[in-house]
Amino acid sequence: MEIGDWRFGEYRQSTPGWWQRLTVADGLLLLIGIAAAILRLTNLSSLPLSPTEAEAALGVWQLWQPGVTAVSIHSPAYFTLTALLTQILGDGDAIMRLVPALFGVGIVFLPWLLRKRLGQIGMLVTSLLLAVSPLGTAAARTASGDSMALFALLLLFAAWLRYEDSTGAVGTETGDTRWLYVAMSALALGLTSSHLFYGGLITLLLAWRWNLSFEPSLFGLYDETWPRWEVWRKTAVFGLIVFLALASMFLWNLPGLGGAAALLGDWLRAFTLRGSAVQDWLNPFLTLARYETVLATAGLLAVFWALWQNKAMATFSLLWMALLLPLLLLQRYDAGNVLLLTLPGYLLLGVLAETAVSDLHDWLSWLFTVGLLLMFALIFVNVARFARVVLYDVQNLDNVWLALFAFAFTAVTVYFLWTWDERAAYQGIVIATLAFFVFYQWGNAWWLGHLAANDVRERWVTTPATDDDVPMLIATIHQISNQATGDDFGVEIFSSVDTPVLRWYLRQFPNLHIGQAIPTSAQAGIIITPDAANPILGSDYFGTDFGLLRSGVQPESVTNLTPMIDTLRWWLFRESRAQIAEERVVLWVRADLIRS
């Protein structure tokens, strides 16, 4: 039957646009992403590059300099993407950290791909925990490939699950192969980013194989979801192309292939049996407790809950965490492995939050949650006050007693409410604990990422670190050069100190000479020597010293009289009796330049 040009039965309902499919959860995820961007992208150049960062950045800069045949490549993917970016945005400190920071923001959005497995609440909580992760923030603000490796690992995991979810749902035998292409791209990115990816990949594969023996399993059966050989071949070729592009800059820089192969060697060298002291074995777990506090506290609650419940994502996350623990011990001097533990840990907390919040509608649950938050705040404030006044009034324990009373009152209240309404007590404990530690970790992430990335008193910071005096040193050199020659880079410089930091920050001076010793007839406008040196110079020079590197903590400044109080004061107020050991240099300026 026809009426004009219309045919009954041929009408199809139009597919809604992407803006029509947006939900409140998507809007909240965007806000979380903005918070992550604030943590990771603001003031990227606030702290000077560390020696390791400076070496990586110097390799990127040297690639575009004429006459340079060999460059240092620590992370081929970082090298390729940053080298391309510098041709557009320049080569400052912030640009050298921009690529890892962007991947650090991107990882916050990846749980959106797992929303069907995690649930809307679980997806948001996982993203929020990734956003305020102190270690994730610090890694994202570091010129290295660690942040990219974490992104690649989570993307690989999410893409495979999305492929399995699409199996049999799109009218094909193997499912939506686009997710396999995404997975292969993630694999290529991980293999060219950081040695951490190997530890995450191997434990992920072992957890996948182990999880198949559980019921219900997070993954589908081999016969039902495994792609055909033709599909594997096409996606493998695509992954190889991406690998070559990232490793060698589209075959422009072939030594990058060797850098990608060296990542496996770096991972294998991290295994060690040296260091039998208890402190060495506890170091990874102390790092976890110091920075990822929510994982060390609420994570334990989630572990016991996962053992009791029988949920696929929770079981898999628990297995992945169990496999990462031996890796932390066998590579205990590689603190980066703690980063890997955050992925399954926050996925597990996301599942826990989904079960706790999904049916939150009882007024008693909300009332108990608010009450717990107030008690947590009361305990926290009194512990902080005690740590503040104990050095001046040792006998004053009022705040300790008040904190203990609040803790006992909270424990008794939880016990009675649990016997009365188990569901309300469970929801209140989970929500209040997560909310409190998310607030705490935001401050911790800002501190570690923006202010303390070069403070060697922090457990995460590797030595040597670059001293805060370096920007002042470089600014002084620029000022003297401008006054003497009319050009910020015109002065002649001779340095007997050879470090990646000085090479990076003095890279634009064409008259820079670096050697092991200073000639007795040296007439350079500026001479840089170690502070312990007593050079014999051919002209009159004026000198002043600057801090260059932070090599550690002075042993004599460390006291063990009140270790718990000292730790609390450092965690809460960033106050420490430990003195930083510095490597200083002397900046010698020829007298006639100063007079001019």
XYZ file of C-alpha atoms in Angstrom:
596
model
C 0.000 0.000 0.000
C 1.397 3.398 -0.974
C 0.372 6.938 -0.133
C 2.402 9.287 -2.257
C 6.084 8.403 -1.902
C 5.706 6.773 1.527
C 5.665 3.023 2.037
C 4.318 1.514 5.208
C 6.763 -0.944 6.759
C 9.870 0.836 5.448
C 10.032 3.409 8.240
C 13.025 2.983 10.530
C 13.512 4.856 13.757
C 16.510 7.166 13.452
C 19.527 6.407 15.599
C 20.010 9.074 18.288
C 23.149 11.177 17.997
C 26.000 10.914 20.453
C 24.879 14.076 22.245
C 21.480 12.482 22.806
C 23.072 9.415 24.351
C 24.994 11.401 26.965
C 24.113 10.625 30.569
C 24.715 12.193 33.947
C 27.537 9.687 34.455
C 29.230 10.964 31.291
C 29.028 14.515 32.611
C 30.521 13.469 35.949
C 33.295 11.621 34.128
C 34.095 14.819 32.230
C 34.403 16.702 35.530
C 36.746 14.004 36.832
C 38.800 14.347 33.656
C 39.035 18.111 34.179
C 40.275 17.525 37.727
C 42.886 15.085 36.392
C 43.965 17.649 33.792
C 44.410 20.287 36.503
C 46.623 17.928 38.491
C 48.697 16.803 35.523
C 48.865 19.694 33.050
C 49.219 22.836 35.159
C 52.686 24.271 35.839
C 54.535 21.443 34.113
C 57.751 23.475 34.221
C 57.457 24.467 37.885
C 60.309 22.121 38.839
C 63.532 21.595 36.865
C 64.045 18.378 34.933
C 65.724 15.584 36.868
C 68.985 14.137 35.476
C 67.087 11.216 33.926
C 64.487 13.544 32.429
C 67.188 15.902 31.182
C 68.967 13.039 29.438
C 65.747 11.979 27.701
C 64.893 15.568 26.749
C 68.416 16.206 25.501
C 68.146 13.200 23.199
C 64.933 14.597 21.710
C 66.525 18.017 21.183
C 69.704 16.587 19.660
C 67.715 14.666 17.053
C 66.999 17.902 15.212
C 70.502 19.348 15.581
C 72.891 19.131 12.596
C 75.958 16.995 13.052
C 74.567 14.861 15.897
C 74.716 11.181 14.949
C 73.913 9.416 18.233
C 71.156 10.309 20.687
C 69.993 8.750 23.944
C 66.634 6.942 23.739
C 65.153 5.688 27.009
C 61.567 5.332 25.808
C 61.116 5.090 22.019
C 57.415 5.980 22.116
C 58.091 9.003 24.313
C 60.995 9.964 22.058
C 58.943 9.745 18.858
C 55.853 11.590 20.063
C 57.795 14.301 21.889
C 60.182 14.836 18.979
C 57.240 15.427 16.659
C 55.591 17.722 19.186
C 58.694 19.889 19.594
C 58.530 20.839 15.926
C 55.210 22.554 16.641
C 55.445 23.801 20.232
C 59.173 24.207 20.898
C 61.483 22.422 23.315
C 60.911 23.829 26.797
C 60.598 21.847 30.021
C 56.792 21.827 29.853
C 56.796 20.458 26.294
C 59.148 17.649 27.309
C 56.626 16.591 29.955
C 53.487 17.200 27.902
C 53.127 13.793 26.198
C 53.237 11.730 29.444
C 50.854 14.229 31.040
C 48.336 13.813 28.217
C 48.460 10.030 28.586
C 48.038 10.526 32.340
C 44.817 12.412 31.662
C 43.706 9.884 29.051
C 43.933 6.915 31.417
C 41.251 8.524 33.585
C 38.730 8.105 30.747
C 39.557 4.457 29.981
C 37.211 2.994 32.647
C 34.392 4.368 30.477
C 35.144 1.493 28.100
C 34.503 -0.922 30.988
C 31.235 0.635 32.142
C 29.268 -2.523 31.266
C 31.564 -4.617 33.458
C 32.067 -2.081 36.254
C 28.692 -0.360 36.223
C 28.191 3.399 36.107
C 29.170 3.979 39.738
C 32.121 1.599 39.501
C 33.335 3.342 36.364
C 33.170 6.769 38.016
C 34.900 5.633 41.213
C 37.695 3.908 39.283
C 38.232 7.027 37.169
C 38.203 9.247 40.255
C 40.788 7.106 42.037
C 43.011 7.117 38.956
C 42.603 10.897 38.707
C 43.752 11.628 42.279
C 46.436 8.930 42.410
C 49.639 10.580 43.728
C 51.906 8.097 41.950
C 49.890 8.370 38.749
C 50.153 12.161 38.920
C 53.899 12.057 39.559
C 54.473 9.603 36.696
C 52.360 11.721 34.339
C 54.418 14.822 35.175
C 57.710 13.051 34.491
C 59.444 13.005 31.116
C 59.442 9.226 30.722
C 57.331 6.409 29.318
C 55.859 5.081 32.577
C 52.574 6.962 32.228
C 52.253 5.749 28.639
C 52.859 2.146 29.749
C 50.025 2.336 32.290
C 47.703 3.791 29.662
C 48.628 1.064 27.165
C 48.123 -1.717 29.715
C 44.650 -0.582 30.756
C 43.653 0.101 27.135
C 44.778 -3.398 26.118
C 42.698 -4.929 28.904
C 39.627 -2.821 28.107
C 39.857 -3.368 24.336
C 39.977 -7.152 24.719
C 36.938 -7.136 26.994
C 35.066 -4.917 24.533
C 35.939 -7.360 21.760
C 34.588 -10.267 23.794
C 31.434 -8.295 24.590
C 30.887 -7.744 20.860
C 31.299 -11.423 19.961
C 28.091 -12.642 18.378
C 26.461 -9.242 18.766
C 27.393 -7.616 15.469
C 26.410 -10.316 13.036
C 29.900 -11.714 12.494
C 31.568 -14.844 13.687
C 34.451 -13.148 15.458
C 32.868 -10.006 16.828
C 33.900 -6.411 16.284
C 37.507 -6.656 15.097
C 38.014 -2.920 15.535
C 38.668 -3.612 19.199
C 41.411 -6.057 18.230
C 43.081 -3.294 16.242
C 42.840 -1.070 19.299
C 44.326 -3.843 21.453
C 47.230 -4.323 19.050
C 47.869 -0.584 19.014
C 47.926 -0.603 22.817
C 50.346 -3.534 22.779
C 52.642 -1.688 20.368
C 52.512 1.435 22.515
C 53.333 -0.521 25.663
C 56.277 -2.374 24.112
C 57.837 0.937 23.084
C 57.055 2.976 26.199
C 58.605 1.579 29.381
C 60.009 -1.591 30.917
C 57.119 -1.481 33.410
C 54.816 -2.659 30.643
C 56.470 -6.089 30.569
C 55.680 -6.724 34.228
C 52.098 -5.583 33.764
C 51.622 -7.571 30.549
C 52.993 -10.852 31.903
C 50.981 -10.668 35.123
C 47.881 -9.678 33.119
C 48.218 -12.722 30.860
C 48.810 -15.026 33.825
C 45.780 -13.579 35.607
C 43.707 -14.114 32.449
C 44.763 -17.762 32.265
C 44.197 -18.279 35.986
C 40.790 -16.595 35.862
C 39.513 -19.086 33.268
C 39.423 -21.724 36.005
C 37.026 -19.640 38.103
C 33.274 -19.446 37.788
C 32.079 -16.966 36.760
C 35.064 -15.988 34.652
C 35.600 -12.440 33.470
C 36.572 -13.749 30.046
C 34.682 -15.899 27.588
C 35.530 -19.464 26.654
C 38.381 -19.982 24.230
C 36.222 -21.670 21.592
C 33.606 -18.924 21.700
C 35.662 -15.729 21.702
C 39.084 -16.504 20.240
C 39.515 -14.795 16.842
C 40.227 -16.723 13.670
C 43.756 -16.964 12.313
C 42.968 -14.564 9.457
C 41.849 -11.923 11.930
C 44.946 -12.409 14.053
C 47.169 -12.044 11.020
C 45.605 -8.754 9.918
C 45.609 -7.218 13.368
C 49.165 -8.418 14.047
C 50.387 -6.718 10.879
C 48.624 -3.538 11.939
C 50.195 -3.769 15.402
C 53.632 -4.288 13.843
C 53.182 -1.152 11.752
C 52.248 0.859 14.849
C 55.226 -0.623 16.713
C 57.656 0.358 13.954
C 56.154 3.832 13.717
C 56.454 4.476 17.457
C 59.845 2.838 17.892
C 61.609 4.341 14.869
C 59.595 7.519 14.182
C 58.123 6.073 11.000
C 61.532 4.539 10.101
C 63.175 7.972 10.386
C 65.171 7.003 13.496
C 66.106 3.316 13.245
C 68.173 3.254 16.487
C 64.835 3.513 18.272
C 64.247 -0.161 17.456
C 67.255 -0.975 19.606
C 65.838 1.216 22.343
C 62.587 -0.759 22.243
C 64.513 -4.032 22.552
C 66.517 -2.592 25.461
C 63.327 -2.129 27.487
C 63.088 -5.894 27.974
C 66.679 -5.941 29.195
C 65.923 -3.120 31.622
C 63.003 -5.108 33.016
C 65.084 -8.258 33.448
C 67.901 -6.339 35.154
C 65.431 -5.069 37.743
C 65.207 -8.572 39.262
C 67.532 -8.851 42.223
C 68.222 -10.928 45.310
C 70.563 -8.447 46.984
C 69.491 -6.615 50.084
C 68.271 -9.046 52.724
C 67.312 -6.364 55.248
C 63.679 -6.193 56.262
C 63.594 -2.560 55.131
C 64.486 -3.591 51.574
C 61.673 -6.138 51.391
C 59.156 -3.727 52.884
C 60.137 -0.808 50.660
C 57.474 -1.385 47.922
C 54.705 -1.768 50.493
C 55.842 1.311 52.416
C 55.742 3.233 49.139
C 52.204 1.979 48.571
C 51.099 2.966 52.074
C 52.742 6.387 51.820
C 51.161 7.496 48.557
C 48.268 5.199 47.587
C 46.749 5.292 51.050
C 43.255 4.499 49.834
C 44.557 1.295 48.283
C 46.389 0.296 51.455
C 43.285 0.846 53.605
C 40.065 0.530 51.632
C 41.908 -1.887 49.357
C 42.262 -4.364 52.221
C 38.533 -4.097 52.840
C 37.944 -4.740 49.141
C 40.197 -7.810 49.189
C 38.203 -9.462 51.976
C 34.977 -8.482 50.243
C 36.169 -10.019 46.940
C 37.027 -13.273 48.710
C 33.513 -13.382 50.109
C 31.630 -12.249 47.005
C 31.687 -14.059 43.680
C 31.939 -11.301 41.088
C 33.932 -11.762 37.905
C 35.713 -8.377 37.784
C 36.493 -8.460 41.499
C 37.930 -11.977 41.272
C 40.086 -11.109 38.278
C 41.381 -7.920 39.926
C 42.262 -9.906 43.028
C 44.159 -12.482 40.960
C 46.047 -9.756 39.104
C 47.025 -8.113 42.393
C 48.157 -11.461 43.798
C 50.471 -11.966 40.814
C 51.902 -8.458 41.102
C 52.913 -8.901 44.744
C 55.797 -11.335 43.995
C 56.961 -8.956 41.264
C 57.120 -6.133 43.802
C 59.373 -8.265 46.001
C 61.623 -9.572 43.232
C 62.022 -6.057 41.794
C 61.875 -4.282 45.141
C 64.258 -1.498 44.107
C 62.022 -0.521 41.191
C 59.363 1.630 42.833
C 57.548 1.956 39.522
C 55.976 -1.465 40.013
C 53.722 0.062 42.656
C 52.129 1.954 39.756
C 51.077 -1.357 38.228
C 49.327 -2.366 41.432
C 47.052 0.674 41.206
C 45.327 -0.652 38.068
C 43.775 -3.858 39.489
C 43.478 -2.219 42.900
C 41.320 0.637 41.663
C 39.298 -1.679 39.440
C 38.557 -3.741 42.548
C 37.555 -0.643 44.513
C 35.331 0.384 41.618
C 33.453 -2.922 41.768
C 33.154 -2.591 45.547
C 31.726 0.915 45.206
C 29.253 -0.248 42.548
C 27.781 -2.872 44.856
C 27.665 -0.446 47.780
C 26.176 2.598 46.059
C 23.986 1.098 43.343
C 20.930 0.829 45.630
C 21.757 3.634 48.044
C 18.388 5.171 48.895
C 17.935 4.562 52.623
C 18.174 7.671 54.834
C 20.025 5.617 57.434
C 22.862 4.891 54.995
C 23.311 8.583 54.228
C 23.155 9.536 57.892
C 25.718 6.906 58.833
C 28.009 7.976 55.970
C 27.980 11.613 57.078
C 28.573 10.570 60.681
C 31.553 8.423 59.724
C 33.059 11.265 57.706
C 32.764 13.571 60.709
C 34.412 10.973 62.947
C 37.227 10.433 60.432
C 37.772 14.190 60.282
C 37.785 14.426 64.087
C 40.374 11.658 64.380
C 42.517 13.159 61.613
C 42.488 16.671 63.081
C 43.395 15.491 66.580
C 46.221 13.289 65.333
C 47.525 16.287 63.376
C 47.282 18.549 66.432
C 49.151 16.010 68.524
C 51.933 15.803 65.932
C 52.140 19.603 65.969
C 52.324 20.208 69.746
C 54.225 17.105 70.895
C 57.604 18.674 70.182
C 56.811 21.576 72.510
C 54.711 19.836 75.155
C 55.512 16.138 75.446
C 53.144 15.604 78.357
C 50.101 16.983 76.524
C 48.135 13.942 75.343
C 44.689 15.518 75.206
C 44.444 15.166 71.441
C 45.533 11.531 71.601
C 42.819 10.678 74.101
C 40.219 12.528 72.048
C 41.272 10.670 68.892
C 41.132 7.332 70.728
C 37.693 8.169 72.113
C 36.443 9.059 68.621
C 37.881 5.813 67.257
C 36.277 3.713 70.007
C 32.943 5.485 69.583
C 33.093 4.886 65.817
C 33.919 1.193 66.262
C 31.066 0.646 68.717
C 28.615 2.512 66.482
C 29.633 0.447 63.470
C 29.182 -2.772 65.452
C 25.682 -1.924 66.660
C 24.544 -0.603 63.297
C 25.895 -3.724 61.599
C 23.751 -5.918 63.838
C 20.713 -3.706 63.169
C 21.053 -2.950 59.436
C 23.994 -4.697 57.817
C 23.398 -3.108 54.411
C 23.377 0.465 55.749
C 26.543 -0.143 57.769
C 28.299 -1.680 54.774
C 27.343 1.207 52.488
C 28.369 3.836 55.010
C 31.778 2.285 55.639
C 32.606 1.975 51.938
C 31.402 5.439 50.911
C 32.889 7.293 53.881
C 36.261 5.562 53.564
C 36.523 6.254 49.839
C 35.396 9.876 50.213
C 37.847 10.606 53.026
C 40.872 9.149 51.284
C 40.003 10.690 47.908
C 40.140 14.074 49.652
C 43.448 13.149 51.294
C 44.981 11.823 48.093
C 44.148 14.967 46.131
C 46.434 16.954 48.447
C 49.050 14.227 48.360
C 48.968 14.140 44.556
C 49.370 17.912 44.319
C 52.278 17.831 46.749
C 54.146 15.022 45.039
C 53.476 16.165 41.484
C 53.877 19.934 41.824
C 56.102 20.602 44.834
C 58.102 17.549 45.909
C 59.079 15.757 42.703
C 62.731 16.637 43.430
C 62.623 16.266 47.228
C 64.833 13.278 48.017
C 63.182 12.900 51.420
C 60.200 11.475 49.575
C 60.354 7.718 49.134
C 59.217 7.952 45.497
C 61.948 10.370 44.388
C 65.064 8.730 42.968
C 68.515 10.178 43.512
C 70.148 12.260 42.310
C 67.461 14.902 41.871
C 67.869 18.393 40.471
C 68.203 21.208 42.994
C 65.811 24.157 43.070
C 68.798 26.489 42.562
C 69.253 25.392 38.945
C 66.651 27.794 37.455
C 68.325 30.643 39.355
C 71.732 29.535 38.086
C 70.563 29.523 34.467
C 68.758 32.865 34.863
C 71.955 34.401 36.264
C 73.958 33.148 33.292
C 71.402 34.587 30.866
C 71.472 37.943 32.623
C 75.266 38.142 32.609
C 75.396 37.098 28.965
C 72.870 39.760 27.987
C 74.729 42.490 29.862
C 78.125 41.493 28.465
C 77.287 40.639 24.854
C 73.784 41.931 24.244
C 72.645 38.342 23.623
C 71.176 35.913 26.149
C 73.303 33.129 24.646
C 76.446 34.981 23.531
C 78.783 34.538 26.495
C 81.538 31.916 26.419
C 81.119 29.219 29.081
C 83.555 26.574 30.266
C 82.302 23.907 32.663
C 84.315 21.233 34.415
C 81.029 19.746 35.672
C 79.440 17.417 33.145
C 75.869 16.407 33.963
C 72.774 15.956 31.772
C 71.136 18.787 33.720
C 73.775 21.365 32.747
C 73.942 20.075 29.186
C 70.174 20.454 28.867
C 69.832 23.927 30.349
C 72.934 25.270 28.570
C 72.156 23.566 25.260
C 71.493 26.808 23.372
C 74.835 28.414 24.189
C 77.011 27.990 21.074
C 80.191 28.839 23.014
C 79.730 26.155 25.660
C 82.771 23.977 26.379
C 82.664 21.047 28.806
C 85.786 19.264 29.999
C 87.243 17.425 32.951
C 89.748 20.104 33.914
C 90.065 23.845 33.468
C 93.097 25.092 31.531
C 95.281 27.450 33.566
C 94.981 30.047 30.824
C 91.195 29.891 30.650
C 89.679 33.262 29.791
C 86.032 32.254 29.352
C 83.471 34.773 30.522
C 81.832 32.198 32.797
C 83.435 29.140 34.372
C 81.537 26.469 36.308
C 83.412 24.240 38.767
C 82.515 21.918 41.654
C 82.310 23.741 44.961
C 85.196 21.685 46.358
C 87.530 22.703 43.539
C 90.095 25.479 43.944
C 90.817 26.435 40.345
C 93.760 28.569 39.259
C 92.292 31.023 36.785
C 94.117 33.274 34.340
C 92.116 36.406 35.176
C 90.227 37.931 38.053
C 86.930 36.134 38.695
C 84.106 36.533 41.157
C 82.285 33.390 42.253
C 79.066 32.335 43.938
C 77.760 28.867 44.640
C 74.496 27.226 43.567
C 72.941 23.873 44.324
C 73.025 21.519 41.328
C 71.967 18.050 42.481
C 70.398 16.516 45.558
C 72.192 13.273 46.276
C 70.249 12.071 49.297
C 69.765 12.728 52.987
C 72.630 13.497 55.355
C 72.869 10.436 57.656
C 73.806 12.468 60.718
C 70.597 14.512 60.401
C 68.349 11.448 60.628
C 67.183 10.693 64.157
C 65.383 7.572 65.293
C 64.323 8.947 68.674
C 60.732 9.580 67.602
C 60.318 7.885 64.213
C 56.514 7.738 64.349
C 56.184 11.420 65.257
C 58.710 12.405 62.592
C 56.807 10.390 59.993
C 53.487 11.976 60.984
C 54.933 15.483 60.811
C 56.324 14.794 57.365
C 53.097 13.283 56.073
C 50.874 15.998 57.545
C 52.992 19.162 57.543
C 55.947 18.339 55.232
C 58.310 19.105 58.113
C 61.406 16.988 58.620
C 64.629 17.116 60.595
C 66.447 15.330 57.801
C 68.855 17.570 55.911
C 69.307 17.197 52.158
C 72.815 16.437 50.912
C 73.615 18.654 47.936
C 76.174 18.698 45.183
C 76.948 22.364 44.633
C 78.801 24.211 41.908
C 80.517 27.588 41.810
C 79.693 30.050 39.054
C 82.812 32.084 38.274
C 82.266 35.319 36.327
C 85.161 37.264 34.820
C 85.552 40.560 36.646
C 85.432 42.776 33.564
C 81.988 41.384 32.653
C 80.632 42.445 36.025
C 82.170 45.905 35.772
C 80.653 46.354 32.320
